[in-house]
Short mmCIF file of C-alpha atoms in Angstrom, two decimals:
data_model
loop_
_atom_site.label_atom_id
_atom_site.label_comp_id
_atom_site.label_asym_id
_atom_site.label_seq_id
_atom_site.Cartn_x
_atom_site.Cartn_y
_atom_site.Cartn_z
CA MET O 1 0.00 0.00 0.00
CA THR O 2 1.10 3.52 -0.79
CA PRO O 3 -1.05 6.00 1.15
CA VAL O 4 -1.28 9.44 -0.43
CA LEU O 5 -3.25 12.55 0.44
CA TYR O 6 -4.17 14.26 -2.82
CA ILE O 7 -5.05 17.93 -2.70
CA LEU O 8 -7.03 19.19 -5.67
CA MET O 9 -6.06 22.86 -5.91
CA ARG O 10 -8.11 25.11 -8.14
CA ASN O 11 -6.22 26.65 -11.04
CA ASP O 12 -9.09 28.76 -12.34
CA LEU O 13 -8.79 31.59 -9.79
CA ASP O 14 -6.42 34.44 -10.68
CA SER O 15 -6.44 35.55 -7.04
CA LEU O 16 -5.20 32.17 -5.79
CA ASN O 17 -1.51 33.06 -5.91
CA PRO O 18 1.17 30.63 -4.69
CA GLY O 19 1.05 31.89 -1.10
CA LYS O 20 -2.72 31.60 -0.87
CA ALA O 21 -2.60 28.17 -2.53
CA MET O 22 -0.07 26.96 0.07
CA ALA O 23 -2.31 28.24 2.85
CA GLN O 24 -5.33 26.48 1.33
CA ALA O 25 -3.32 23.25 0.96
CA SER O 26 -2.47 23.51 4.65
CA HIS O 27 -6.17 23.94 5.43
CA ALA O 28 -6.93 20.81 3.40
CA SER O 29 -4.28 18.73 5.18
CA ASN O 30 -5.50 19.90 8.58
CA ALA O 31 -9.11 19.18 7.65
CA PHE O 32 -8.19 15.67 6.52
CA VAL O 33 -6.35 14.85 9.74
CA SER O 34 -9.12 16.41 11.82
CA ASN O 35 -11.83 14.47 9.97
CA ALA O 36 -9.97 11.15 9.88
CA GLU O 37 -11.56 8.80 12.36
CA PRO O 38 -9.86 5.40 11.99
CA GLY O 39 -12.39 2.62 11.85
CA TYR O 40 -15.18 5.00 10.90
CA ASN O 41 -14.43 7.07 7.81
CA VAL O 42 -10.84 6.17 6.95
CA ASP O 43 -9.02 2.88 6.58
CA GLU O 44 -7.15 2.68 9.90
CA GLU O 45 -4.14 0.79 8.53
CA LEU O 46 -3.75 3.10 5.53
CA PHE O 47 -4.11 6.23 7.69
CA ASN O 48 -1.60 4.94 10.26
CA ASP O 49 0.87 4.06 7.50
CA TRP O 50 0.48 7.56 6.08
CA GLN O 51 0.79 9.31 9.45
CA GLN O 52 3.74 7.20 10.62
CA SER O 53 5.76 7.51 7.43
CA THR O 54 7.59 10.48 9.00
CA THR O 55 8.53 11.26 12.58
CA GLN O 56 6.49 14.48 12.31
CA GLY O 57 3.18 12.69 11.72
CA PHE O 58 2.53 13.24 8.03
CA GLY O 59 2.88 11.27 4.82
CA THR O 60 3.03 11.91 1.11
CA VAL O 61 0.89 14.76 -0.18
CA LEU O 62 0.50 15.47 -3.89
CA VAL O 63 -1.13 18.70 -5.04
CA LEU O 64 -2.95 18.42 -8.36
CA ALA O 65 -4.26 21.24 -10.57
CA VAL O 66 -7.99 21.30 -11.28
CA ASN O 67 -10.70 23.76 -12.16
CA GLU O 68 -13.84 24.05 -10.07
CA ALA O 69 -15.89 21.58 -12.13
CA GLN O 70 -13.09 18.98 -12.07
CA MET O 71 -12.71 19.41 -8.29
CA ARG O 72 -16.42 18.94 -7.63
CA THR O 73 -16.69 15.98 -10.02
CA ALA O 74 -13.65 14.20 -8.55
CA VAL O 75 -15.03 14.55 -5.01
CA MET O 76 -18.49 13.42 -6.11
CA VAL O 77 -17.04 10.32 -7.80
CA ALA O 78 -14.78 9.56 -4.81
CA GLU O 79 -17.77 9.91 -2.47
CA SER O 80 -19.77 7.49 -4.61
CA PHE O 81 -17.43 4.68 -3.48
CA GLY O 82 -18.10 5.54 0.18
CA VAL O 83 -16.30 7.88 2.56
CA ASP O 84 -14.44 4.97 4.12
CA LYS O 85 -13.03 3.97 0.69
CA PHE O 86 -11.77 7.42 -0.35
CA PRO O 87 -12.12 10.02 2.42
CA CYS O 88 -12.62 13.37 0.71
CA ASP O 89 -14.03 16.81 1.19
CA ILE O 90 -14.16 20.25 -0.38
CA ILE O 91 -12.40 22.99 1.54
CA HIS O 92 -14.57 26.06 2.08
CA ASP O 93 -12.81 29.24 3.14
CA PRO O 94 -15.44 31.54 4.67
CA THR O 95 -13.13 34.58 4.51
CA TYR O 96 -11.10 34.18 1.31
CA PRO O 97 -9.39 37.56 0.69
CA ILE O 98 -9.75 39.29 -2.67
CA VAL O 99 -7.91 42.58 -3.14
CA ASP O 100 -9.61 45.29 -5.18
CA GLY O 101 -7.36 48.36 -5.18
CA ASP O 102 -6.95 49.45 -1.57
CA ILE O 103 -9.94 47.38 -0.43
CA VAL O 104 -9.79 43.75 0.68
CA HIS O 105 -13.02 41.82 0.34
CA HIS O 106 -13.50 38.61 2.32
CA VAL O 107 -15.78 36.23 0.46
CA PRO O 108 -16.83 32.63 1.05
CA LEU O 109 -15.15 30.38 -1.53
CA ASP O 110 -14.46 26.69 -2.18
CA THR O 111 -10.73 26.73 -2.87
CA CYS O 112 -9.58 23.12 -3.02
CA ALA O 113 -10.44 19.59 -2.01
CA TYR O 114 -8.73 16.49 -0.72
CA VAL O 115 -8.99 12.81 -1.54
CA PHE O 116 -7.10 10.17 0.44
CA GLY O 117 -6.31 6.66 -0.64
CA ASP O 118 -3.89 4.02 -1.78
CA LYS O 119 -1.93 5.29 -4.78
CA GLU O 120 -1.95 1.75 -6.17
CA ASP O 121 -5.77 1.53 -6.17
CA PRO O 122 -6.99 1.50 -9.79
CA LEU O 123 -10.29 3.15 -8.79
CA LEU O 124 -8.42 6.07 -7.26
CA ALA O 125 -6.20 6.29 -10.33
CA SER O 126 -9.29 6.43 -12.55
CA ILE O 127 -10.54 9.46 -10.58
CA LEU O 128 -7.28 11.42 -10.42
CA GLN O 129 -4.97 10.23 -13.21
CA ASN O 130 -5.74 13.01 -15.68
CA PHE O 131 -4.91 15.89 -13.35
CA PRO O 132 -1.37 17.31 -13.57
CA LEU O 133 0.71 18.33 -10.60
CA HIS O 134 -0.03 21.89 -9.55
CA SER O 135 2.74 24.33 -10.45
#
């Protein structure tokens, strides 16, 4: 087994610069760990392998580039196999900052998503294989 946390980062938002994207990826990782309940909605062995693959409590994370429709579709398909098969969620930032001149607007926005699973699982590959790494 090769446990991987995939983050599906939107690439269709001009305001989502590299710094904001890194912050949103951090939100996604934290949400995954917070939501992971071994034995309930995540495979306990896979999660433990992921979490114990470093001494700091995290495993491999790959950030993929998607637009909003691709993000929503990937999560919907992953959910269709059951949350215990591919734990996933869309990350909603209630105060995403958008700068307009000297004014900063804080708007609610879905910025990214996560999907967790075994990299070797052909079902997971079928969901995510066409998305490139985010750059």
